[in-house]
PDB file of C-alpha atoms in Angstrom:
ATOM      1  CA  MET A  64      97.519 112.036 113.737  1.00  0.00           C
ATOM      2  CA  ASN A  65      97.842 109.481 110.872  1.00  0.00           C
ATOM      3  CA  ARG A  66      94.310 107.578 110.616  1.00  0.00           C
ATOM      4  CA  PHE A  67      95.819 104.366 109.450  1.00  0.00           C
ATOM      5  CA  GLU A  68      98.899 102.347 109.968  1.00  0.00           C
ATOM      6  CA  PRO A  69     102.137 103.644 108.100  1.00  0.00           C
ATOM      7  CA  ARG A  70     101.886 101.185 105.259  1.00  0.00           C
ATOM      8  CA  ILE A  71      98.636 101.978 104.560  1.00  0.00           C
ATOM      9  CA  GLU A  72      99.077 105.547 104.474  1.00  0.00           C
ATOM     10  CA  VAL A  73     101.926 105.078 102.127  1.00  0.00           C
ATOM     11  CA  ALA A  74      99.825 103.098 100.052  1.00  0.00           C
ATOM     12  CA  VAL A  75      97.130 105.386  99.696  1.00  0.00           C
ATOM     13  CA  ALA A  76      99.427 108.152  98.696  1.00  0.00           C
ATOM     14  CA  ARG A  77     100.831 106.036  95.819  1.00  0.00           C
ATOM     15  CA  VAL A  78      97.555 105.339  94.627  1.00  0.00           C
ATOM     16  CA  ARG A  79      96.437 109.114  94.618  1.00  0.00           C
ATOM     17  CA  ALA A  80      99.300 109.907  92.625  1.00  0.00           C
ATOM     18  CA  GLU A  81      98.752 106.993  90.005  1.00  0.00           C
ATOM     19  CA  VAL A  82      95.218 107.529  89.547  1.00  0.00           C
ATOM     20  CA  ALA A  83      95.683 111.448  89.350  1.00  0.00           C
ATOM     21  CA  ARG A  84      98.229 110.740  86.688  1.00  0.00           C
ATOM     22  CA  LEU A  85      96.251 108.162  84.844  1.00  0.00           C
ATOM     23  CA  HIS A  86      93.429 110.725  84.391  1.00  0.00           C
ATOM     24  CA  LYS A  87      95.672 112.933  82.168  1.00  0.00           C
ATOM     25  CA  LEU A  88      96.430 109.747  80.111  1.00  0.00           C
ATOM     26  CA  LEU A  89      92.720 109.432  79.402  1.00  0.00           C
ATOM     27  CA  VAL A  90      92.525 112.947  78.225  1.00  0.00           C
ATOM     28  CA  ARG A  91      95.675 112.713  76.128  1.00  0.00           C
ATOM     29  CA  GLY A  92      94.727 109.744  74.342  1.00  0.00           C
ATOM     30  CA  GLY A  93      91.068 111.275  73.406  1.00  0.00           C
ATOM     31  CA  LEU A  94      89.187 108.971  75.855  1.00  0.00           C
ATOM     32  CA  ALA A  95      87.726 111.523  78.263  1.00  0.00           C
ATOM     33  CA  THR A  96      86.632 115.493  77.741  1.00  0.00           C
ATOM     34  CA  TRP A  97      85.354 117.902  80.450  1.00  0.00           C
ATOM     35  CA  THR A  98      84.314 115.530  83.543  1.00  0.00           C
ATOM     36  CA  SER A  99      83.807 112.338  81.929  1.00  0.00           C
ATOM     37  CA  GLY A 100      86.045 109.348  82.308  1.00  0.00           C
ATOM     38  CA  VAL A 101      86.976 108.023  85.768  1.00  0.00           C
ATOM     39  CA  VAL A 102      89.861 106.082  86.910  1.00  0.00           C
ATOM     40  CA  SER A 103      90.109 104.345  90.350  1.00  0.00           C
ATOM     41  CA  GLY A 104      92.318 102.249  92.091  1.00  0.00           C
ATOM     42  CA  ARG A 105      92.217  99.693  94.909  1.00  0.00           C
ATOM     43  CA  VAL A 106      94.864 100.531  97.783  1.00  0.00           C
ATOM     44  CA  PRO A 107      96.800  97.382  98.452  1.00  0.00           C
ATOM     45  CA  ASP A 108      96.081  94.995 101.686  1.00  0.00           C
ATOM     46  CA  SER A 109      93.059  97.449 102.609  1.00  0.00           C
ATOM     47  CA  ASP A 110      89.292  97.744 101.988  1.00  0.00           C
ATOM     48  CA  LEU A 111      89.759 101.246 100.536  1.00  0.00           C
ATOM     49  CA  PHE A 112      89.921 102.736  96.899  1.00  0.00           C
ATOM     50  CA  VAL A 113      90.745 106.048  95.320  1.00  0.00           C
ATOM     51  CA  ILE A 114      88.629 107.616  92.682  1.00  0.00           C
ATOM     52  CA  LYS A 115      87.925 110.714  90.732  1.00  0.00           C
ATOM     53  CA  PRO A 116      85.870 113.650  92.553  1.00  0.00           C
ATOM     54  CA  GLY A 117      82.722 114.325  90.888  1.00  0.00           C
ATOM     55  CA  GLY A 118      82.545 117.759  89.403  1.00  0.00           C
ATOM     56  CA  LEU A 119      86.022 118.630  88.888  1.00  0.00           C
ATOM     57  CA  ASP A 120      87.140 118.669  85.061  1.00  0.00           C
ATOM     58  CA  HIS A 121      90.614 116.899  84.381  1.00  0.00           C
ATOM     59  CA  SER A 122      92.745 120.031  84.577  1.00  0.00           C
ATOM     60  CA  GLU A 123      91.554 120.320  88.250  1.00  0.00           C
ATOM     61  CA  LEU A 124      92.695 116.781  89.254  1.00  0.00           C
ATOM     62  CA  ALA A 125      95.515 116.248  91.686  1.00  0.00           C
ATOM     63  CA  PRO A 126      96.596 113.516  94.330  1.00  0.00           C
ATOM     64  CA  ASP A 127      95.030 115.500  97.101  1.00  0.00           C
ATOM     65  CA  ASN A 128      91.861 116.067  95.661  1.00  0.00           C
ATOM     66  CA  MET A 129      91.181 112.392  94.674  1.00  0.00           C
ATOM     67  CA  VAL A 130      88.658 110.709  96.785  1.00  0.00           C
ATOM     68  CA  LEU A 131      89.594 107.696  99.289  1.00  0.00           C
ATOM     69  CA  VAL A 132      86.441 105.769 100.037  1.00  0.00           C
ATOM     70  CA  ASP A 133      85.678 102.033 101.371  1.00  0.00           C
ATOM     71  CA  LEU A 134      84.565  99.538  99.699  1.00  0.00           C
ATOM     72  CA  ASP A 135      80.615  99.988 100.284  1.00  0.00           C
ATOM     73  CA  GLY A 136      81.523 103.568  98.688  1.00  0.00           C
ATOM     74  CA  ASN A 137      81.548 105.942 101.738  1.00  0.00           C
ATOM     75  CA  VAL A 138      83.702 108.758 101.748  1.00  0.00           C
ATOM     76  CA  VAL A 139      86.659 108.373 104.423  1.00  0.00           C
ATOM     77  CA  ASP A 140      86.199 111.404 106.544  1.00  0.00           C
ATOM     78  CA  GLY A 141      89.132 113.593 107.451  1.00  0.00           C
ATOM     79  CA  THR A 142      91.336 112.454 104.543  1.00  0.00           C
ATOM     80  CA  PRO A 143      92.605 114.880 101.753  1.00  0.00           C
ATOM     81  CA  GLY A 144      89.802 115.232  99.130  1.00  0.00           C
ATOM     82  CA  ALA A 145      86.824 113.951 101.595  1.00  0.00           C
ATOM     83  CA  GLU A 146      85.148 117.527 101.093  1.00  0.00           C
ATOM     84  CA  HIS A 147      84.298 116.579  97.461  1.00  0.00           C
ATOM     85  CA  PRO A 148      81.734 113.683  96.630  1.00  0.00           C
ATOM     86  CA  PRO A 149      82.868 110.800  94.554  1.00  0.00           C
ATOM     87  CA  THR A 150      82.206 110.743  91.031  1.00  0.00           C
ATOM     88  CA  ARG A 151      78.687 109.142  90.015  1.00  0.00           C
ATOM     89  CA  GLY A 152      79.230 105.393  89.438  1.00  0.00           C
ATOM     90  CA  VAL A 153      81.105 104.724  92.668  1.00  0.00           C
ATOM     91  CA  VAL A 154      78.331 102.167  93.532  1.00  0.00           C
ATOM     92  CA  VAL A 155      79.598 100.390  90.110  1.00  0.00           C
ATOM     93  CA  HIS A 156      83.304 100.717  91.612  1.00  0.00           C
ATOM     94  CA  ALA A 157      82.901  99.683  94.678  1.00  0.00           C
ATOM     95  CA  ALA A 158      80.829  96.593  94.025  1.00  0.00           C
ATOM     96  CA  LEU A 159      83.338  95.216  91.316  1.00  0.00           C
ATOM     97  CA  TYR A 160      85.933  95.454  93.979  1.00  0.00           C
ATOM     98  CA  ARG A 161      84.125  93.681  96.521  1.00  0.00           C
ATOM     99  CA  HIS A 162      83.209  91.165  93.572  1.00  0.00           C
ATOM    100  CA  SER A 163      87.009  90.054  92.902  1.00  0.00           C
ATOM    101  CA  HIS A 164      90.265  90.841  94.871  1.00  0.00           C
ATOM    102  CA  ALA A 165      91.935  90.243  91.323  1.00  0.00           C
ATOM    103  CA  ILE A 166      90.641  93.723  90.400  1.00  0.00           C
ATOM    104  CA  GLY A 167      92.988  96.349  91.367  1.00  0.00           C
ATOM    105  CA  GLY A 168      91.896  99.283  88.897  1.00  0.00           C
ATOM    106  CA  ILE A 169      88.750 100.233  87.207  1.00  0.00           C
ATOM    107  CA  VAL A 170      88.374 102.658  84.062  1.00  0.00           C
ATOM    108  CA  HIS A 171      84.931 103.948  83.172  1.00  0.00           C
ATOM    109  CA  THR A 172      84.715 105.978  79.667  1.00  0.00           C
ATOM    110  CA  HIS A 173      82.369 107.450  77.037  1.00  0.00           C
ATOM    111  CA  SER A 174      85.462 107.164  74.417  1.00  0.00           C
ATOM    112  CA  PRO A 175      83.760 107.990  70.851  1.00  0.00           C
ATOM    113  CA  TYR A 176      84.425 104.990  68.828  1.00  0.00           C
ATOM    114  CA  ALA A 177      83.803 102.291  71.724  1.00  0.00           C
ATOM    115  CA  THR A 178      80.684 104.334  72.682  1.00  0.00           C
ATOM    116  CA  ALA A 179      79.527 104.082  68.932  1.00  0.00           C
ATOM    117  CA  PHE A 180      79.654 100.379  69.276  1.00  0.00           C
ATOM    118  CA  ALA A 181      77.730 100.868  72.417  1.00  0.00           C
ATOM    119  CA  LEU A 182      75.177 103.089  70.738  1.00  0.00           C
ATOM    120  CA  ARG A 183      74.663 100.375  68.170  1.00  0.00           C
ATOM    121  CA  GLY A 184      74.163  97.458  70.674  1.00  0.00           C
ATOM    122  CA  GLU A 185      77.174  95.565  69.129  1.00  0.00           C
ATOM    123  CA  PRO A 186      80.203  93.976  70.669  1.00  0.00           C
ATOM    124  CA  VAL A 187      83.734  95.061  69.274  1.00  0.00           C
ATOM    125  CA  PRO A 188      84.640  92.045  67.175  1.00  0.00           C
ATOM    126  CA  ALA A 189      87.572  89.900  67.372  1.00  0.00           C
ATOM    127  CA  VAL A 190      88.889  90.792  63.831  1.00  0.00           C
ATOM    128  CA  SER A 191      92.388  91.960  64.596  1.00  0.00           C
ATOM    129  CA  THR A 192      95.250  90.587  66.507  1.00  0.00           C
ATOM    130  CA  THR A 193      94.986  93.542  68.876  1.00  0.00           C
ATOM    131  CA  VAL A 194      91.518  92.323  70.097  1.00  0.00           C
ATOM    132  CA  ALA A 195      92.831  88.886  70.301  1.00  0.00           C
ATOM    133  CA  ASP A 196      96.071  89.835  72.237  1.00  0.00           C
ATOM    134  CA  GLU A 197      94.256  92.134  74.850  1.00  0.00           C
ATOM    135  CA  PHE A 198      90.815  90.716  75.186  1.00  0.00           C
ATOM    136  CA  GLY A 199      91.291  87.079  74.091  1.00  0.00           C
ATOM    137  CA  GLY A 200      88.085  87.333  71.913  1.00  0.00           C
ATOM    138  CA  PRO A 201      85.201  89.877  71.153  1.00  0.00           C
ATOM    139  CA  VAL A 202      84.595  92.583  73.625  1.00  0.00           C
ATOM    140  CA  PRO A 203      81.151  91.840  74.927  1.00  0.00           C
ATOM    141  CA  LEU A 204      78.229  93.933  75.456  1.00  0.00           C
ATOM    142  CA  LEU A 205      76.035  94.496  78.692  1.00  0.00           C
ATOM    143  CA  PRO A 206      72.323  95.144  77.359  1.00  0.00           C
ATOM    144  CA  TYR A 207      71.031  98.494  78.781  1.00  0.00           C
ATOM    145  CA  THR A 208      70.081  98.148  82.447  1.00  0.00           C
ATOM    146  CA  GLY A 209      68.728  99.778  85.313  1.00  0.00           C
ATOM    147  CA  PRO A 210      70.185 101.252  88.698  1.00  0.00           C
ATOM    148  CA  ASP A 211      74.044 101.307  89.400  1.00  0.00           C
ATOM    149  CA  ALA A 212      73.852  98.339  91.722  1.00  0.00           C
ATOM    150  CA  GLU A 213      72.285  96.223  89.030  1.00  0.00           C
ATOM    151  CA  VAL A 214      74.916  97.356  86.545  1.00  0.00           C
ATOM    152  CA  ALA A 215      77.705  96.153  88.819  1.00  0.00           C
ATOM    153  CA  ARG A 216      75.796  92.806  89.213  1.00  0.00           C
ATOM    154  CA  GLU A 217      75.653  92.171  85.553  1.00  0.00           C
ATOM    155  CA  LEU A 218      79.323  93.617  84.828  1.00  0.00           C
ATOM    156  CA  ALA A 219      80.607  90.971  87.311  1.00  0.00           C
ATOM    157  CA  ALA A 220      78.705  88.006  85.800  1.00  0.00           C
ATOM    158  CA  ILE A 221      80.305  88.874  82.339  1.00  0.00           C
ATOM    159  CA  LEU A 222      83.629  89.410  83.664  1.00  0.00           C
ATOM    160  CA  ASP A 223      83.462  86.016  85.180  1.00  0.00           C
ATOM    161  CA  ALA A 224      82.082  84.429  82.200  1.00  0.00           C
ATOM    162  CA  GLN A 225      84.807  85.282  79.569  1.00  0.00           C
ATOM    163  CA  PRO A 226      88.219  86.554  79.072  1.00  0.00           C
ATOM    164  CA  SER A 227      87.761  90.136  78.021  1.00  0.00           C
ATOM    165  CA  ARG A 228      88.614  92.732  80.765  1.00  0.00           C
ATOM    166  CA  ALA A 229      86.599  95.168  79.006  1.00  0.00           C
ATOM    167  CA  VAL A 230      82.746  95.483  78.348  1.00  0.00           C
ATOM    168  CA  LEU A 231      80.414  97.838  76.583  1.00  0.00           C
ATOM    169  CA  LEU A 232      77.654  99.062  78.188  1.00  0.00           C
ATOM    170  CA  GLU A 233      74.566  99.690  75.782  1.00  0.00           C
ATOM    171  CA  ARG A 234      73.795 103.226  75.098  1.00  0.00           C
ATOM    172  CA  HIS A 235      76.448 104.483  77.133  1.00  0.00           C
ATOM    173  CA  GLY A 236      80.001 103.857  76.943  1.00  0.00           C
ATOM    174  CA  ALA A 237      82.615 101.162  78.385  1.00  0.00           C
ATOM    175  CA  TYR A 238      84.038  99.674  81.968  1.00  0.00           C
ATOM    176  CA  ALA A 239      87.643  97.986  81.811  1.00  0.00           C
ATOM    177  CA  VAL A 240      89.260  96.466  84.798  1.00  0.00           C
ATOM    178  CA  GLY A 241      92.817  95.480  85.425  1.00  0.00           C
ATOM    179  CA  GLU A 242      95.234  94.050  87.958  1.00  0.00           C
ATOM    180  CA  ARG A 243      96.160  97.578  88.615  1.00  0.00           C
ATOM    181  CA  PRO A 244      94.891 101.104  87.871  1.00  0.00           C
ATOM    182  CA  ARG A 245      97.369 101.208  84.824  1.00  0.00           C
ATOM    183  CA  ASP A 246      96.343  97.703  83.391  1.00  0.00           C
ATOM    184  CA  ALA A 247      92.483  98.943  83.443  1.00  0.00           C
ATOM    185  CA  VAL A 248      93.678 102.268  81.264  1.00  0.00           C
ATOM    186  CA  ARG A 249      95.470 100.149  78.957  1.00  0.00           C
ATOM    187  CA  ALA A 250      92.356  97.637  78.241  1.00  0.00           C
ATOM    188  CA  ALA A 251      90.479 101.145  77.844  1.00  0.00           C
ATOM    189  CA  VAL A 252      92.848 102.775  75.312  1.00  0.00           C
ATOM    190  CA  LEU A 253      93.363  99.596  73.395  1.00  0.00           C
ATOM    191  CA  LEU A 254      89.467  98.965  73.330  1.00  0.00           C
ATOM    192  CA  GLU A 255      89.161 102.363  71.798  1.00  0.00           C
ATOM    193  CA  ASP A 256      91.978 101.803  69.405  1.00  0.00           C
ATOM    194  CA  ALA A 257      90.430  98.560  68.163  1.00  0.00           C
ATOM    195  CA  ALA A 258      86.733 100.173  67.843  1.00  0.00           C
ATOM    196  CA  ARG A 259      88.320 102.798  65.552  1.00  0.00           C
ATOM    197  CA  ALA A 260      90.080 100.314  63.393  1.00  0.00           C
ATOM    198  CA  VAL A 261      86.907  98.203  62.707  1.00  0.00           C
ATOM    199  CA  GLN A 262      84.843 101.506  62.113  1.00  0.00           C
ATOM    200  CA  LEU A 263      87.556 102.689  59.529  1.00  0.00           C
ATOM    201  CA  ALA A 264      88.060  99.295  57.824  1.00  0.00           C
ATOM    202  CA  ARG A 265      84.101  99.087  57.450  1.00  0.00           C
ATOM    203  CA  ALA A 266      83.816 102.518  55.831  1.00  0.00           C
ATOM    204  CA  THR A 267      86.099 101.365  53.104  1.00  0.00           C
ATOM    205  CA  GLY A 268      83.608  98.319  52.413  1.00  0.00           C
ATOM    206  CA  VAL A 269      86.151  95.833  53.525  1.00  0.00           C
ATOM    207  CA  ASP A 270      84.793  92.347  54.686  1.00  0.00           C
ATOM    208  CA  LEU A 271      85.569  91.585  58.320  1.00  0.00           C
ATOM    209  CA  SER A 272      85.504  88.221  59.151  1.00  0.00           C
ATOM    210  CA  PRO A 273      86.719  87.170  62.751  1.00  0.00           C
ATOM    211  CA  LEU A 274      89.794  85.476  63.710  1.00  0.00           C
ATOM    212  CA  ASP A 275      89.649  81.705  63.874  1.00  0.00           C
ATOM    213  CA  ALA A 276      89.195  80.450  67.457  1.00  0.00           C
ATOM    214  CA  GLY A 277      92.575  78.758  67.407  1.00  0.00           C
ATOM    215  CA  ASP A 278      94.483  81.856  66.534  1.00  0.00           C
ATOM    216  CA  ILE A 279      92.619  83.933  69.252  1.00  0.00           C
ATOM    217  CA  ALA A 280      93.792  81.413  71.744  1.00  0.00           C
ATOM    218  CA  ARG A 281      97.397  80.988  70.471  1.00  0.00           C
ATOM    219  CA  ILE A 282      97.606  85.026  70.521  1.00  0.00           C
ATOM    220  CA  ARG A 283      96.237  85.211  73.901  1.00  0.00           C
ATOM    221  CA  ASP A 284      98.173  82.300  75.423  1.00  0.00           C
ATOM    222  CA  ARG A 285     101.155  84.290  74.171  1.00  0.00           C
ATOM    223  CA  ARG A 286     100.506  87.409  75.878  1.00  0.00           C
ATOM    224  CA  LEU A 287      99.450  85.963  79.106  1.00  0.00           C
ATOM    225  CA  ARG A 288     102.847  84.110  79.140  1.00  0.00           C
ATOM    226  CA  VAL A 289     104.574  87.201  78.453  1.00  0.00           C
ATOM    227  CA  ASP A 290     102.596  89.333  81.151  1.00  0.00           C
ATOM    228  CA  ALA A 291     103.521  86.535  83.641  1.00  0.00           C
ATOM    229  CA  GLU A 292     107.190  86.731  82.879  1.00  0.00           C
ATOM    230  CA  ARG A 293     107.244  90.622  83.275  1.00  0.00           C
ATOM    231  CA  ARG A 294     104.994  90.216  86.357  1.00  0.00           C
ATOM    232  CA  ALA A 295     107.740  87.817  87.611  1.00  0.00           C
ATOM    233  CA  ALA A 296     110.950  90.208  86.716  1.00  0.00           C
ATOM    234  CA  ALA A 297     109.332  93.141  88.276  1.00  0.00           C
ATOM    235  CA  ARG A 298     108.668  91.331  91.784  1.00  0.00           C
ATOM    236  CA  ASP A 299     112.441  90.252  91.573  1.00  0.00           C
ATOM    237  CA  ALA A 300     113.434  93.721  90.812  1.00  0.00           C
ATOM    238  CA  GLU A 301     111.387  95.102  93.559  1.00  0.00           C
ATOM    239  CA  LEU A 302     113.041  92.640  96.076  1.00  0.00           C
ATOM    240  CA  ALA A 303     116.441  93.518  95.326  1.00  0.00           C
ATOM    241  CA  THR A 304     115.915  97.202  95.575  1.00  0.00           C
ATOM    242  CA  ALA A 305     113.748  97.402  98.548  1.00  0.00           C
ATOM    243  CA  GLY A 306     114.971  99.506 101.289  1.00  0.00           C
ATOM    244  CA  SER A 307     114.098  99.943 104.927  1.00  0.00           C
ATOM    245  CA  PHE A 308     110.374 101.003 105.469  1.00  0.00           C
ATOM    246  CA  PRO A 309     109.877 104.933 105.878  1.00  0.00           C
ATOM    247  CA  THR A 310     109.369 106.345 109.287  1.00  0.00           C
ATOM    248  CA  SER A 311     106.294 107.731 110.498  1.00  0.00           C
ATOM    249  CA  ARG A 312     107.964 110.941 111.064  1.00  0.00           C
ATOM    250  CA  PRO A 313     107.602 113.650 108.138  1.00  0.00           C
ATOM    251  CA  GLY A 314     111.300 114.414 106.934  1.00  0.00           C
ATOM    252  CA  ALA A 315     113.052 111.291 108.845  1.00  0.00           C
ATOM    253  CA  ALA A 316     115.753 109.715 107.175  1.00  0.00           C
ATOM    254  CA  ARG A 317     115.582 106.389 105.259  1.00  0.00           C
ATOM    255  CA  ASN A 318     118.229 104.128 103.957  1.00  0.00           C
ATOM    256  CA  GLY A 319     120.391 106.281 101.424  1.00  0.00           C
ATOM    257  CA  GLY A 320     119.598 109.668 103.218  1.00  0.00           C
ATOM    258  CA  ASP A 321     116.553 110.206 101.393  1.00  0.00           C
ATOM    259  CA  ALA A 322     113.406 111.726 103.316  1.00  0.00           C
ATOM    260  CA  GLY A 323     109.754 111.173 103.171  1.00  0.00           C
ATOM    261  CA  SER A 324     106.179 110.864 105.023  1.00  0.00           C
ATOM    262  CA  TRP A 325     103.401 109.071 105.110  1.00  0.00           C
ATOM    263  CA  THR A 326     101.746 111.352 102.595  1.00  0.00           C
ATOM    264  CA  THR A 327     104.368 111.557 100.245  1.00  0.00           C
ATOM    265  CA  PRO A 328     105.291 108.358  98.207  1.00  0.00           C
ATOM    266  CA  GLY A 329     108.733 107.123  98.997  1.00  0.00           C
ATOM    267  CA  SER A 330     111.238 105.532  96.752  1.00  0.00           C
ATOM    268  CA  ILE A 331     110.974 101.740  97.707  1.00  0.00           C
ATOM    269  CA  GLY A 332     111.117 100.106  94.399  1.00  0.00           C
ATOM    270  CA  TYR A 333     108.197 102.444  93.028  1.00  0.00           C
ATOM    271  CA  THR A 334     108.985 104.005  89.839  1.00  0.00           C
ATOM    272  CA  PRO A 335     105.732 104.970  87.948  1.00  0.00           C
ATOM    273  CA  ASP A 336     105.634 104.328  84.135  1.00  0.00           C
ATOM    274  CA  ASN A 337     105.174 107.644  82.096  1.00  0.00           C
ATOM    275  CA  ASP A 338     103.128 106.239  79.741  1.00  0.00           C
ATOM    276  CA  VAL A 339     100.410 103.369  78.824  1.00  0.00           C
ATOM    277  CA  ARG A 340     102.021 100.183  77.650  1.00  0.00           C
ATOM    278  CA  THR A 341     100.172  99.091  74.347  1.00  0.00           C
ATOM    279  CA  ASN A 342      99.967  95.798  72.361  1.00  0.00           C
ATOM    280  CA  THR A 343     102.907  93.310  73.458  1.00  0.00           C
ATOM    281  CA  GLN A 344     103.106  91.355  70.354  1.00  0.00           C
TER     282      GLN A 344
END
C-alpha cells in the first residue's frame, strides 16, 4: 500500500534520484570525499525532504537508500532508506526548510578552498565577476557557534540579511541553499572555484581589491534577469509537454504508451540535467 497520495509518491521518487545523482557531482568536483558532503532536497508540495544517509560513502549512495524525513528531521518509517539514520546535521537542514519555502535544496561541504577561508575566519571577497554573479557580494562568514539548532538560526538570519546563497561556517565548512537541490550544488561548486581563484591569486602577490558596489549590482541584476527568463521558458516547456498523470498501478500505461509506477520517475516533462550549470555571464 502506498503511504502518500500518488503525486507525492512521484515527487519523492524524483527527488531521491536527483539527490543521489548530485552527491556524485560533489565527488566529481572535488567538494566531497569518503562520507563528507551532504545534499538534501525538499519534496514539492509536502512537508518532507530527502537527505543522504549517515555512515555511507558516496560510492554506496543510490536513490533507494536516500532517507525521507519530515520537517522536524524525523525519518518516515516504512519508506526506502528508513533503515539508515539520516546524516548528521539533519536538524540544520530541517530548520532551514521550515524557515523558508523558497529553499528547495541545501548542500553542506568541507571543500578544501572554501574551508580554508572558514578556518581563517574570513569571508570570500567579491573580487571576481563569478562571486558578483552568483552571490551578489562577499560570501559571508558565520562565527563558530554551538548546537545544530543554534547554527540553523544563525544561518537563517544571515541568509535573510544579504544576497549570498552560500555561507561559510567558521572552522568547519560551507552551506549553500537554492530553489532546487541542483541550484544549491551550483552555488557550492562556484564558491569553491571562487575561493580557489582568490587563494591562487594571493599566492602571486597580486593586490586584490573588491569590485565596486555598483558593478556588483549590475552583474547580479543581469544574472537574476537571465535566471527569471530561463525559469519562465522551462515552465512553458513543461506545460507544453505534460501528458496525463501516471496511474497508481505499477506498469499501467500513460499517454504515449510508456509505463511507470509511483516509485519510478515518469516522463512528465522531467529531464534531469547531466551536469552543474556554471557562471551564466
